[in-house]
Short mmCIF file of C-alpha atoms and ligand atoms in Angstrom, two decimals:
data_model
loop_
_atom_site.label_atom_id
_atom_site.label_comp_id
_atom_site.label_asym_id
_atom_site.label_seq_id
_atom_site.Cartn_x
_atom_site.Cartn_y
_atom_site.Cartn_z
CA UNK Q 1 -9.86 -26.47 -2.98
CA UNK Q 2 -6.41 -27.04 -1.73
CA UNK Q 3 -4.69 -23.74 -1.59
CA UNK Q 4 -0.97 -23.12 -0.69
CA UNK Q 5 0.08 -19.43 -0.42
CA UNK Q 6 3.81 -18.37 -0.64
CA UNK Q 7 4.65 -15.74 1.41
CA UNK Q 8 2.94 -14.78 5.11
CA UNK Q 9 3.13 -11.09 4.48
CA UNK Q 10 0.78 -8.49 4.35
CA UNK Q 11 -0.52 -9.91 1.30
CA UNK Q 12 -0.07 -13.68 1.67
CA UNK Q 13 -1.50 -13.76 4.60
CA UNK Q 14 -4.98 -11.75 4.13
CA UNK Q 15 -5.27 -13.64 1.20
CA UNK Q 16 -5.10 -17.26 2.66
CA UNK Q 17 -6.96 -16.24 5.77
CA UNK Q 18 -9.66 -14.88 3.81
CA UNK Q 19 -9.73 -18.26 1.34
CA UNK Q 20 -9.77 -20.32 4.33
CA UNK Q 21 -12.53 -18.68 5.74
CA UNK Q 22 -14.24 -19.21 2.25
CA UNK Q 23 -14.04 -22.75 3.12
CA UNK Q 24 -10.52 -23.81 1.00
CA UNK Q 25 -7.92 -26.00 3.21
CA UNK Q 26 -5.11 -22.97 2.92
CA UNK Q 27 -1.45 -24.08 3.87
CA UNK Q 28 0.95 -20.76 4.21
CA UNK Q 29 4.59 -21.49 3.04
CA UNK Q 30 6.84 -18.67 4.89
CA UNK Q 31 11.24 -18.76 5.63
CA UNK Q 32 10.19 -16.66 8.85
CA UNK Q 33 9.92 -19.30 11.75
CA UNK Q 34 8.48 -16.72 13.81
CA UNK Q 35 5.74 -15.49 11.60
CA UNK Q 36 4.93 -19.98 11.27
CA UNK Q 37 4.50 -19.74 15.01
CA UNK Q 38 2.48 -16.74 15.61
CA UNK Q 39 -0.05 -17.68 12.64
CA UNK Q 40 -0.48 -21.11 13.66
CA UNK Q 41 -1.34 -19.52 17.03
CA UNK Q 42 -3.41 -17.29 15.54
CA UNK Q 43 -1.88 -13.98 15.92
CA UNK Q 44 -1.66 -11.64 13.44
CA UNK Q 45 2.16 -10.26 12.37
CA UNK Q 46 0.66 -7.46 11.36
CA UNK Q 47 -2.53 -5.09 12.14
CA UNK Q 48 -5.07 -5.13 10.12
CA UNK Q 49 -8.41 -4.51 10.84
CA UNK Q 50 -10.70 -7.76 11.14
CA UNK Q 51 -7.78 -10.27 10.22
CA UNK Q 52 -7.41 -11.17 14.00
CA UNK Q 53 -11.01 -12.70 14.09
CA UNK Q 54 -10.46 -14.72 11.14
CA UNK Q 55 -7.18 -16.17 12.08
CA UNK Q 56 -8.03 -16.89 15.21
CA UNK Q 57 -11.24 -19.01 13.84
CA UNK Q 58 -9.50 -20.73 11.09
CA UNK Q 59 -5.77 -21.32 12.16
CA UNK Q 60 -5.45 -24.60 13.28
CA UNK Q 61 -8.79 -25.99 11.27
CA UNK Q 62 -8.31 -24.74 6.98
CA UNK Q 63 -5.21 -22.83 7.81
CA UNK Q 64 -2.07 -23.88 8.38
CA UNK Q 65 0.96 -21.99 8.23
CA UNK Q 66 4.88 -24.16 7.51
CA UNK Q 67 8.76 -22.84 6.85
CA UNK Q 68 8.54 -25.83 4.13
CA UNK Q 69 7.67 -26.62 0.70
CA UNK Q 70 5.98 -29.87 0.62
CA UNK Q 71 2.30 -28.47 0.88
CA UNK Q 72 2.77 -27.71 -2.65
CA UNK Q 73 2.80 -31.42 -3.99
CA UNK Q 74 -0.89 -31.35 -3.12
CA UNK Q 75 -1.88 -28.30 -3.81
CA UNK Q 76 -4.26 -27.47 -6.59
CA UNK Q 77 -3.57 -23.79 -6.78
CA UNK Q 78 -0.50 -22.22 -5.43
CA UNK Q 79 0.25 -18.55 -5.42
CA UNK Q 80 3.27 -16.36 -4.81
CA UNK Q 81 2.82 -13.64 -2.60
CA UNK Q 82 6.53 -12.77 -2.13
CA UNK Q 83 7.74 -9.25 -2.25
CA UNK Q 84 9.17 -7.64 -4.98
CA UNK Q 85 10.69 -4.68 -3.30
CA UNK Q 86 12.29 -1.44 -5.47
CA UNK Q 87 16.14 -1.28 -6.82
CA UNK Q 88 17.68 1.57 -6.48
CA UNK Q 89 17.44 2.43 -9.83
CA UNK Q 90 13.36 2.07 -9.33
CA UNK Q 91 12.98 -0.87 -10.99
CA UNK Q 92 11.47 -4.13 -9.58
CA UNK Q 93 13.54 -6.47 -7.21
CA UNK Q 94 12.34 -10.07 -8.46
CA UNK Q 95 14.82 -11.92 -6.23
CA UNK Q 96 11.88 -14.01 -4.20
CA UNK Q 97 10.04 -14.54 -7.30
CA UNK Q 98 12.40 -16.23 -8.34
CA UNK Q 99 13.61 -18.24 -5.26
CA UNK Q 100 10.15 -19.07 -4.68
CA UNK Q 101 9.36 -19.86 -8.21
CA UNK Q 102 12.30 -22.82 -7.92
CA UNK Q 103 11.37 -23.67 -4.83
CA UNK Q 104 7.78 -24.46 -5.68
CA UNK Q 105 9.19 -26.33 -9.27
CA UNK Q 106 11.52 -28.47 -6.50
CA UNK Q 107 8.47 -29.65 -4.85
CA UNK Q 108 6.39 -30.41 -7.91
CA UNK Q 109 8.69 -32.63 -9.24
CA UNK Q 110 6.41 -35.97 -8.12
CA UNK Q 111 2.89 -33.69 -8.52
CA UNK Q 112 0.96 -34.94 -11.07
CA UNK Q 113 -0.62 -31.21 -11.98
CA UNK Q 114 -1.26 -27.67 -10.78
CA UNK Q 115 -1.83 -24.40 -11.40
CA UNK Q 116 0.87 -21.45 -10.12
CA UNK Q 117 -0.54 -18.21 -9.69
CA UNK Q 118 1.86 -15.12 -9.39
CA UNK Q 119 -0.25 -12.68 -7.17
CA UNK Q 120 2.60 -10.17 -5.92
CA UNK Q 121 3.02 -6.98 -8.34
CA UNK Q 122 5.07 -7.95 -10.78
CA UNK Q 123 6.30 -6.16 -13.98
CA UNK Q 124 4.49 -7.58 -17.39
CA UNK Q 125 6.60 -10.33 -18.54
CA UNK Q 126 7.48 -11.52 -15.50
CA UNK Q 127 5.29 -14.72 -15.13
CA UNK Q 128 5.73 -15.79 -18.32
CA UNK Q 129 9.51 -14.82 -18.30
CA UNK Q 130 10.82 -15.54 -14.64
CA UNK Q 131 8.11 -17.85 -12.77
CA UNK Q 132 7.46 -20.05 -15.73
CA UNK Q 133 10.95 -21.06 -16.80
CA UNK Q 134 12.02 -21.65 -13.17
CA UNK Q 135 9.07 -23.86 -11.82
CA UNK Q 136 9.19 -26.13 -15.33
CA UNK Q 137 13.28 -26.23 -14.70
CA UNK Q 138 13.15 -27.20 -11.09
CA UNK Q 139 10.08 -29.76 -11.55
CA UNK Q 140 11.56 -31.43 -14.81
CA UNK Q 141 7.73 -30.79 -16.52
CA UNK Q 142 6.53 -29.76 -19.99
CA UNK Q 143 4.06 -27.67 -19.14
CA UNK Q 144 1.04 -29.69 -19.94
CA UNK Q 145 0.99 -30.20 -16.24
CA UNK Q 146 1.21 -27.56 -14.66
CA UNK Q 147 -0.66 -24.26 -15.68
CA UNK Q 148 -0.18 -20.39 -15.04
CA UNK Q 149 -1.61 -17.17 -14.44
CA UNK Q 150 -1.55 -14.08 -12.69
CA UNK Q 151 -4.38 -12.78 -9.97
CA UNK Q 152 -3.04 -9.20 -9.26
CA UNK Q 153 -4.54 -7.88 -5.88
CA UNK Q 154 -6.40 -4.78 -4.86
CA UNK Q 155 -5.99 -4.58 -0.92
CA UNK Q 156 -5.76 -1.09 0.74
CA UNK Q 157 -4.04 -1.61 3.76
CA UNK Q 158 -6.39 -1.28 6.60
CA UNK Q 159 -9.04 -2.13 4.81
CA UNK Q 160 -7.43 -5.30 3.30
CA UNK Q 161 -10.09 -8.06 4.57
CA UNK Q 162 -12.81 -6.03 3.86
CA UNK Q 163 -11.40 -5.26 -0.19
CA UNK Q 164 -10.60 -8.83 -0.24
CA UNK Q 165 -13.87 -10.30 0.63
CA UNK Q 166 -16.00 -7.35 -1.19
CA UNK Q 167 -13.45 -6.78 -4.22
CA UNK Q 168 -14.50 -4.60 -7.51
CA UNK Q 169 -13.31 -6.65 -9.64
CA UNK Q 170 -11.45 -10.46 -9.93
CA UNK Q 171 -8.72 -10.15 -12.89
CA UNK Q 172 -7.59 -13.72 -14.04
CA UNK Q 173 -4.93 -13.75 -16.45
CA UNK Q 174 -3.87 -17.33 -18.34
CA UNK Q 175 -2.11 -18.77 -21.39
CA UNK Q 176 -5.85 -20.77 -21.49
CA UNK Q 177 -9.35 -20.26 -20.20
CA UNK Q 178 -9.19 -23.91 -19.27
CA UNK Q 179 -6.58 -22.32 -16.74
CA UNK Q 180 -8.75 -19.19 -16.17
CA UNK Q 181 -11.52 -21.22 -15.40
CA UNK Q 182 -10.53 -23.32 -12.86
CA UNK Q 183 -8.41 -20.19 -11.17
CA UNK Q 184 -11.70 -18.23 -10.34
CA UNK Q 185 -13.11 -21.48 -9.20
CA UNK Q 186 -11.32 -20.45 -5.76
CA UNK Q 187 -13.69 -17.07 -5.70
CA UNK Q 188 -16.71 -18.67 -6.65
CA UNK Q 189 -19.17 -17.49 -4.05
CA UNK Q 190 -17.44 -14.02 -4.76
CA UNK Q 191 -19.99 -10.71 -5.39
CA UNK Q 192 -17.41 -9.28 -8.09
CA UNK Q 193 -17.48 -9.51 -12.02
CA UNK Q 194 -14.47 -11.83 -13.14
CA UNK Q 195 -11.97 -10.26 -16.02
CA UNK Q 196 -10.39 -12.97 -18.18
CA UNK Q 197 -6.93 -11.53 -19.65
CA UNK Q 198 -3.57 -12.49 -21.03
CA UNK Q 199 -1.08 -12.95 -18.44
CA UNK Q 200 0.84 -9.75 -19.32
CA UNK Q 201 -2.51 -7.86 -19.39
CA UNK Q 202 -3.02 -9.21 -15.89
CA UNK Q 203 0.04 -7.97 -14.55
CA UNK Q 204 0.01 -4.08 -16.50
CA UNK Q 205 -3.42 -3.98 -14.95
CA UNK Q 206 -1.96 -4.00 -11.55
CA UNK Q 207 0.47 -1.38 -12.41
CA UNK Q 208 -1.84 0.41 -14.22
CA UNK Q 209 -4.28 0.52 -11.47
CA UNK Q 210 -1.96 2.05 -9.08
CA UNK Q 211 -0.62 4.98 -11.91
CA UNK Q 212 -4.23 6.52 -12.32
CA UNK Q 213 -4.76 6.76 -8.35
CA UNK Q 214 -1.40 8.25 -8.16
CA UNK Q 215 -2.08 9.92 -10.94
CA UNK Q 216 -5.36 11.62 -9.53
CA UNK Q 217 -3.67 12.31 -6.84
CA UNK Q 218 -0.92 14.49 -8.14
CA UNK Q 219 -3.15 16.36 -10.92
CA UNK Q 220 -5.56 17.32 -7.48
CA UNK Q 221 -2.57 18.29 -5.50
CA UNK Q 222 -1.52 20.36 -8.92
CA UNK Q 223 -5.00 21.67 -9.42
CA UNK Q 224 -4.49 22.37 -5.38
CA UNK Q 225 -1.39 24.27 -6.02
CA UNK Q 226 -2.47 26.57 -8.45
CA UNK Q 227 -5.66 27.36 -6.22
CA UNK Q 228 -3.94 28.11 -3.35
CA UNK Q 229 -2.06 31.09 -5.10
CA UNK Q 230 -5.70 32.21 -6.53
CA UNK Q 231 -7.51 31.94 -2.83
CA UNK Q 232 -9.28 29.10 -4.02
CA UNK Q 233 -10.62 25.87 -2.20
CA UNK Q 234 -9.46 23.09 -4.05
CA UNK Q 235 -11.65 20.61 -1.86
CA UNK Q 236 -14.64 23.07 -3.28
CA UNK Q 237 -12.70 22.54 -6.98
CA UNK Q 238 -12.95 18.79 -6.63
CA UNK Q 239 -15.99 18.01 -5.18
CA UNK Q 240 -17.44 20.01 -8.66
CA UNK Q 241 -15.40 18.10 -10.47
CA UNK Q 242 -15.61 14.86 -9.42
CA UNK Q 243 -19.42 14.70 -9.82
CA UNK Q 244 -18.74 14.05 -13.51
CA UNK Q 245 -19.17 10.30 -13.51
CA UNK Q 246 -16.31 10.67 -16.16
CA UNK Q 247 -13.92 11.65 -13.29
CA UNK Q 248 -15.73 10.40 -10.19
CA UNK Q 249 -15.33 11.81 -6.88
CA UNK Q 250 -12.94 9.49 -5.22
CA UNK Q 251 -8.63 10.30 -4.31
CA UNK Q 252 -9.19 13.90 -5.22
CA UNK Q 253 -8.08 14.69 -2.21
CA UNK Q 254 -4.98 17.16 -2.70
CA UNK Q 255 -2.20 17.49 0.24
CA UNK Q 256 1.19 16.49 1.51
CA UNK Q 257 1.10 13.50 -1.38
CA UNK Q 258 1.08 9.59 -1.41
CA UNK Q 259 2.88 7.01 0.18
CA UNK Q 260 2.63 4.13 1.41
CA UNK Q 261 4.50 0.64 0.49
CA UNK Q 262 2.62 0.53 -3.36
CA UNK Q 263 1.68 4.28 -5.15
CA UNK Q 264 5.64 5.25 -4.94
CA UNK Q 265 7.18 1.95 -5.85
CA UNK Q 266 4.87 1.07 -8.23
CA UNK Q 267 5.02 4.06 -10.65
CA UNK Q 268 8.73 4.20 -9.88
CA UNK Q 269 8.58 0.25 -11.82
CA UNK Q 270 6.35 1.54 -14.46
CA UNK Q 271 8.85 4.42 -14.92
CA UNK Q 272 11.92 2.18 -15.04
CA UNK Q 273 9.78 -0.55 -17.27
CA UNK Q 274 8.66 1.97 -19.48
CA UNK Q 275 12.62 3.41 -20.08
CA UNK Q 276 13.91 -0.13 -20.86
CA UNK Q 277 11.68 -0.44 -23.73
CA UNK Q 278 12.21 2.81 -25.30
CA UNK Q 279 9.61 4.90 -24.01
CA UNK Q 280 10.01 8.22 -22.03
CA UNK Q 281 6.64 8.12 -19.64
CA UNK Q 282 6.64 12.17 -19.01
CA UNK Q 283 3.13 12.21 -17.61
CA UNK Q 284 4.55 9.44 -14.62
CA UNK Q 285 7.64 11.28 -14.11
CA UNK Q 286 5.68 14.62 -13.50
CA UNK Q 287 3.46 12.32 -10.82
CA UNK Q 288 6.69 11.36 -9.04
CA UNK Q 289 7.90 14.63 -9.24
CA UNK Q 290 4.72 16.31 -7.93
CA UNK Q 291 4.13 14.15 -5.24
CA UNK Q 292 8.02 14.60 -3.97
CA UNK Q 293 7.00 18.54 -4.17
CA UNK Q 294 4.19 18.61 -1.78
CA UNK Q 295 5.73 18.14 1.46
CA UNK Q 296 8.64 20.54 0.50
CA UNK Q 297 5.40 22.84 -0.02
CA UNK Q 298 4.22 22.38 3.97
CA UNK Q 299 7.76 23.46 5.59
CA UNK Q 300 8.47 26.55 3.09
CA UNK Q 301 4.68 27.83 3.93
CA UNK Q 302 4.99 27.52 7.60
CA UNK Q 303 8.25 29.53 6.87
CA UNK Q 304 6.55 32.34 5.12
CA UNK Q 305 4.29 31.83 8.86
CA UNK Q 306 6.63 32.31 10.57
CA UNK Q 307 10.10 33.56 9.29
CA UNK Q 308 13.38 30.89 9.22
CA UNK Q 309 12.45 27.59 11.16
CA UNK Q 310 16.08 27.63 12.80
CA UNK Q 311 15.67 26.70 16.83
CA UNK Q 312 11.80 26.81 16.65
CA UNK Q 313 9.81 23.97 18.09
CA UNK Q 314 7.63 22.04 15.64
CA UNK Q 315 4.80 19.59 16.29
CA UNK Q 316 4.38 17.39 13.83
CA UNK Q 317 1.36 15.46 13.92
CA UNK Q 318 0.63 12.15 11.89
CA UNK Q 319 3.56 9.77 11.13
CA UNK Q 320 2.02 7.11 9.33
CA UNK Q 321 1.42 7.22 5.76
CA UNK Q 322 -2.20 7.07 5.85
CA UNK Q 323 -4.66 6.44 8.82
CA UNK Q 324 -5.25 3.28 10.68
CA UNK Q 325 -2.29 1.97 10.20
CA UNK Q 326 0.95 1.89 11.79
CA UNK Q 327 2.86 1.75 8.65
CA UNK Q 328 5.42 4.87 7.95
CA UNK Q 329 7.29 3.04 4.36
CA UNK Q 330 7.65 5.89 1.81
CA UNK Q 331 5.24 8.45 4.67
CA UNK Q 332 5.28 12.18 3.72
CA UNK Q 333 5.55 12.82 7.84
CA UNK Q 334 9.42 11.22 6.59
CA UNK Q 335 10.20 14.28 4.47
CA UNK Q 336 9.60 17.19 6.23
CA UNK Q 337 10.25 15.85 9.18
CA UNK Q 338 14.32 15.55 7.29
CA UNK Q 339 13.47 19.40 6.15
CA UNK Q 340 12.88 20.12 9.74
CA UNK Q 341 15.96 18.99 11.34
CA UNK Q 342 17.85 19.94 8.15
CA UNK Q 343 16.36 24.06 8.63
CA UNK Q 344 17.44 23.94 12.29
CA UNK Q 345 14.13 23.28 13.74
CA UNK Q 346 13.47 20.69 16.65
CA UNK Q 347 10.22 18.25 16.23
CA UNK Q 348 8.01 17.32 18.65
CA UNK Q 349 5.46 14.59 16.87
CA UNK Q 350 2.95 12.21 17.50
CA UNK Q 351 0.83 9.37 15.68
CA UNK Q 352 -1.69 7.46 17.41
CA UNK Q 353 0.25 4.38 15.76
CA UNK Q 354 3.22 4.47 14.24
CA UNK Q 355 5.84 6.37 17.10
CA UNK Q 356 7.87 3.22 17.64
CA UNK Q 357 8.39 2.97 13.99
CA UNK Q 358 9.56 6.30 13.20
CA UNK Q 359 11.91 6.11 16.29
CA UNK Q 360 13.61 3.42 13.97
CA UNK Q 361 14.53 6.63 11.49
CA UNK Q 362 14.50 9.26 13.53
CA UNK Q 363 15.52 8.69 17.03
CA UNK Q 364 16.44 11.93 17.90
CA UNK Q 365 13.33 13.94 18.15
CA UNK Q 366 11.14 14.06 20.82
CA UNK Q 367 7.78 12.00 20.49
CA UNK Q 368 4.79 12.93 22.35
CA UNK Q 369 1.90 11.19 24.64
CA UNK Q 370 -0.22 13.18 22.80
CA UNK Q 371 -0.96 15.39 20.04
CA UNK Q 372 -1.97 18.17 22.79
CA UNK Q 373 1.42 17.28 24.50
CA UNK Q 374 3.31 17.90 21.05
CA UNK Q 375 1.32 21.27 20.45
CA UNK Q 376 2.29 22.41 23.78
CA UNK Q 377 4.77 25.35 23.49
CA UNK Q 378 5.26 24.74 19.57
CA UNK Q 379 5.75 27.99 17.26
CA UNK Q 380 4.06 25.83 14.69
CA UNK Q 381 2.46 22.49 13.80
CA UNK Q 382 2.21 20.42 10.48
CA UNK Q 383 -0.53 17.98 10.12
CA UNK Q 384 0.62 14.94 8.25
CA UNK Q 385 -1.81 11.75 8.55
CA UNK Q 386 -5.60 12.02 8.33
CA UNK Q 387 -6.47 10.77 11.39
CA UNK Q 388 -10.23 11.59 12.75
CA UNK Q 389 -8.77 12.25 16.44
CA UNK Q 390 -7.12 15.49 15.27
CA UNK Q 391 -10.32 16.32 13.93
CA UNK Q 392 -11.40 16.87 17.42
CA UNK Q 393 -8.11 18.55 18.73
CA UNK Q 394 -9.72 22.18 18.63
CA UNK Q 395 -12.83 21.06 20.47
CA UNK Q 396 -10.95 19.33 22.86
CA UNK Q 397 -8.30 21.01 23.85
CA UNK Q 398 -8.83 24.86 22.27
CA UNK Q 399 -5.24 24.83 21.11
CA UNK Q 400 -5.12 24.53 17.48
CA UNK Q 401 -6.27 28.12 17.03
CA UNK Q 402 -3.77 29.58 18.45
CA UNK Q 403 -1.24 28.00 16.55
CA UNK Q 404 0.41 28.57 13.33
CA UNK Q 405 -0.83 25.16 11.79
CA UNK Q 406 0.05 24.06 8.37
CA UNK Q 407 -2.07 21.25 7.02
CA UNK Q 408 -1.74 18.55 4.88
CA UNK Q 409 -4.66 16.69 4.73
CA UNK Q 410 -8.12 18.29 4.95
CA UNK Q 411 -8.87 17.06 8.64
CA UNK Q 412 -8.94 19.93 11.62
CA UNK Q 413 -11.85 21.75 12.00
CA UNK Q 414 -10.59 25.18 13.30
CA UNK Q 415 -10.95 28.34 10.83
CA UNK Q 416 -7.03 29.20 11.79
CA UNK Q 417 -5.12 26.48 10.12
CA UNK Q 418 -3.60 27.28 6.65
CA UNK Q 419 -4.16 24.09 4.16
CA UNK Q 420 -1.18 23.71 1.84
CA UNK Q 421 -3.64 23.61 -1.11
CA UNK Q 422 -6.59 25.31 -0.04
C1 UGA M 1 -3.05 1.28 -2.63
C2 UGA M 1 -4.29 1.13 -3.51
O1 UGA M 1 -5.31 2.02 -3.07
C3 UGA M 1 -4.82 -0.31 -3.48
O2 UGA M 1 -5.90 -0.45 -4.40
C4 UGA M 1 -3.69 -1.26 -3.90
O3 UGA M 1 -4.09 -2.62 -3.87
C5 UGA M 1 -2.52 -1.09 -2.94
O4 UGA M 1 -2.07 0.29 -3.02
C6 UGA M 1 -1.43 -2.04 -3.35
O5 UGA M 1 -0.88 -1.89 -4.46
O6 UGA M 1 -1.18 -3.03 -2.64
P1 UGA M 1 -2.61 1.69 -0.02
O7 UGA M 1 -1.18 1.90 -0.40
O8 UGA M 1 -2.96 0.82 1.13
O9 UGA M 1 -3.44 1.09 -1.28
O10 UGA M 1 -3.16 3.13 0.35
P2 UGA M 1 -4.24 4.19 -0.20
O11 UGA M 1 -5.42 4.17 0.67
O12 UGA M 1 -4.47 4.00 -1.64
O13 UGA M 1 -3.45 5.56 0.05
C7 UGA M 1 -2.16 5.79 -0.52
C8 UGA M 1 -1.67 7.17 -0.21
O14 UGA M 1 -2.39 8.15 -0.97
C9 UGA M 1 -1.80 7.62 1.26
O15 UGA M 1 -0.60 8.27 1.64
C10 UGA M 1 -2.96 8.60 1.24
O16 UGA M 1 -2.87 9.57 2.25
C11 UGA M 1 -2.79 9.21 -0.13
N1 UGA M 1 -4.05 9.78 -0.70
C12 UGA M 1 -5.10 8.96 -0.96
C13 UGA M 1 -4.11 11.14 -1.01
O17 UGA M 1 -3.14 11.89 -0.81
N2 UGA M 1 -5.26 11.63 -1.57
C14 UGA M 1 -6.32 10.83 -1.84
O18 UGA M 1 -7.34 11.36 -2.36
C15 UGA M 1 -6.25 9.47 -1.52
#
């Protein structure tokens, strides 16, 4: 099918490399000249595992990337990818929604049908409220030509080809199977059961999807809370629990929290939708205000280690939000990293990945070669990111043990460290 994507971000671009290498002639649409170059090139703008291979086979043959909008006269499906990033006052920014949603009615105006497909996370409503409207303005159509629907997507980043190609589930939500139908006609092929919704029922999905992780999340790190004060092992707690089927094993892992670009933003929207239309979500507030504990949680116990933090050197080690990436939006390595320098203290970290990054925020701390370099001549070490290498730090190097190290994510494998929950 002809595909054009709008957007080359994270999203976007996973998405139309993987349709192109399904066989669909992809065109990307993106404003950032630079990004155009690189992915007609092949390169990747970002890292993500396994995306170089497939741009590099299909850029120049199905895939295409362009700054402009004419693609879209001949596309049979076209779907938004833009970001909607948070407001201040949590709720969703829709600003290249809505851009792109005029843009892409501007270059239907001669197009004698397609179908628009909002794929970004948007709040419920918003296809049918902001896309629609703005694409049957700008293209002067009824709306017998053109049809709409909403594909939410499920990509963890690092993992992003690998969900995308090997998803769970497809969710397809239209005004009309006829719609529907030929939407998943671009995953046929696909090993996944396909959910036809309403277009609002699409988009909650999304949003829904990413409360109950978060929401797992915060009731282990809870659970993990209240343990710790009983000398209990969550991680023991958990893996009893989650061999109910009812609760499943999976992000019961309790520690410094979530972040990441989706978890916090997301249930921050839900929180913000939910207020507008008269509800008070108490259960999403407490995950918010759980997760925003946990960190706090690492730098206090280290102080009860080892009295007030105040001139003390502290290795911090993990900056991204999660492993194998170099991504530090919304990390927990952020927050007590601020405690840190706010108690006096002066941090010595290191991540594998995401140093440069962090320097962006935090460019006056000192940011090792190595995690051994970091731990050298600390009076304490917090462990922020679960990456395996620090898994071998005591075997390698000998020095974890003799350090007061606080951790945040189950990881190390000396007896000395202290877990935050466990
Ligand atoms: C998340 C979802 O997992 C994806 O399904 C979703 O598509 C994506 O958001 C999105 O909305 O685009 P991602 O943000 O890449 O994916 O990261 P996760 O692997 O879900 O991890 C999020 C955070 O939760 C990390 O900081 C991680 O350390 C933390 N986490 C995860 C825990 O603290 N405990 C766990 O048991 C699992």
């Amino acid at each position: 099918m002809k595909v054009v994507v709008v957007g080359g971000g994270y999203v976007g671009l996973v998405t139309a490399t993987c349709l192109a290498e399904r066989l669909h002639d992809v065109t990307i649409i993106e404003i950032d000249a630079e990004k155009v170059r690189a992915i007609n090139a092949g390169l990747p703008p970002i890292y993500e595992k396994g995306l170089e291979g497939l741009l590099k086979k299909n850029a120049g043959k199905r895939l295409r990337a362009q700054t402009g909008f004419d693609a879209v006269a001949a596309a049979e499906i076209v779907f938004i990818c833009v970001g909607t990033p948070q407001r201040p006052d949590g709720s969703a920014d829709l600003t290249f929604i809505e851009s792109a949603s005029t843009a892409i009615g501007t270059a239907l105006k001669n197009a004698s049908s397609c179908i628009v497909v909002t794929k970004s996370t948007v709040p419920p409503g918003t296809t049918e409220n902001v896309v629609r409207p703005r694409v049957l303005a700008a293209s002067r159509k009824t709306g017998t030509e053109i049809g709409f629907a909403m594909n939410p997507e499920f990509l963890r980043e690092g993992r992003a080809v690998e969900d995308f190609l090997n998803p769970d589930r497809i969710v397809i939500g239209s005004s009309d199977p006829e719609t529907g139908k030929r939407v998943a006609r671009v995953y046929e092929g696909f090993p996944a059961p396909v959910l036809f919704t309403g277009i609002s029922a699409a988009e909650m999905i999304k949003y829904a999807s990413n409360a109950f992780l978060a929401t797992k999340i915060s009731f282990s790190n809870e659970i993990g809370n209240i343990c710790k004060r009983l000398g209990i092992d969550v991680y023991e707690v958990m893996k009893g629990a989650g061999l109910d089927p009812r609760i499943g094993p999976l992000f019961l892992n309790a520690g410094a929290g979530f972040g990441g670009s989706c978890f916090p933003k997301d249930v921050a929207a839900l929180i913000s939708l939910a207020r507008k239309n008269g509800e008070d979500p108490v259960l999403l507030q407490s995950v918010l205000a759980v997760n925003e504990q946990q960190p706090h949680r690492m730098t206090a116990l280290l102080e009860e280690k080892i009295g007030s933090l105040s001139k003390k050197r502290i290795a911090v080690l993990g900056l991204a939000f999660k492993d194998n990436t170099d991504d530090i939006r919304d990390s927990r390595a952020i927050v007590v990293i601020a405690d840190l320098l706010r108690k006096g203290a002066s941090v010595a970290a290191y991540d594998p990945m995401a140093m440069e990054n962090m320097r962006r925020i935090f460019p006056e701390i000192e940011y090792s070669s190595s995690a051994a370099a970091a731990l050298r001549g600390a009076d304490g070490c917090l462990v922020m990111t679960e990456w395996p290498e620090f898994s071998y730090l005591d075997d390698e190097f000998g020095l974890m043990a003799q350090k007061v190290i606080i951790e945040g994510r189950r990881i190390l494998s000396c007896k000395g460290a202290d877990g935050i929950c466990w």
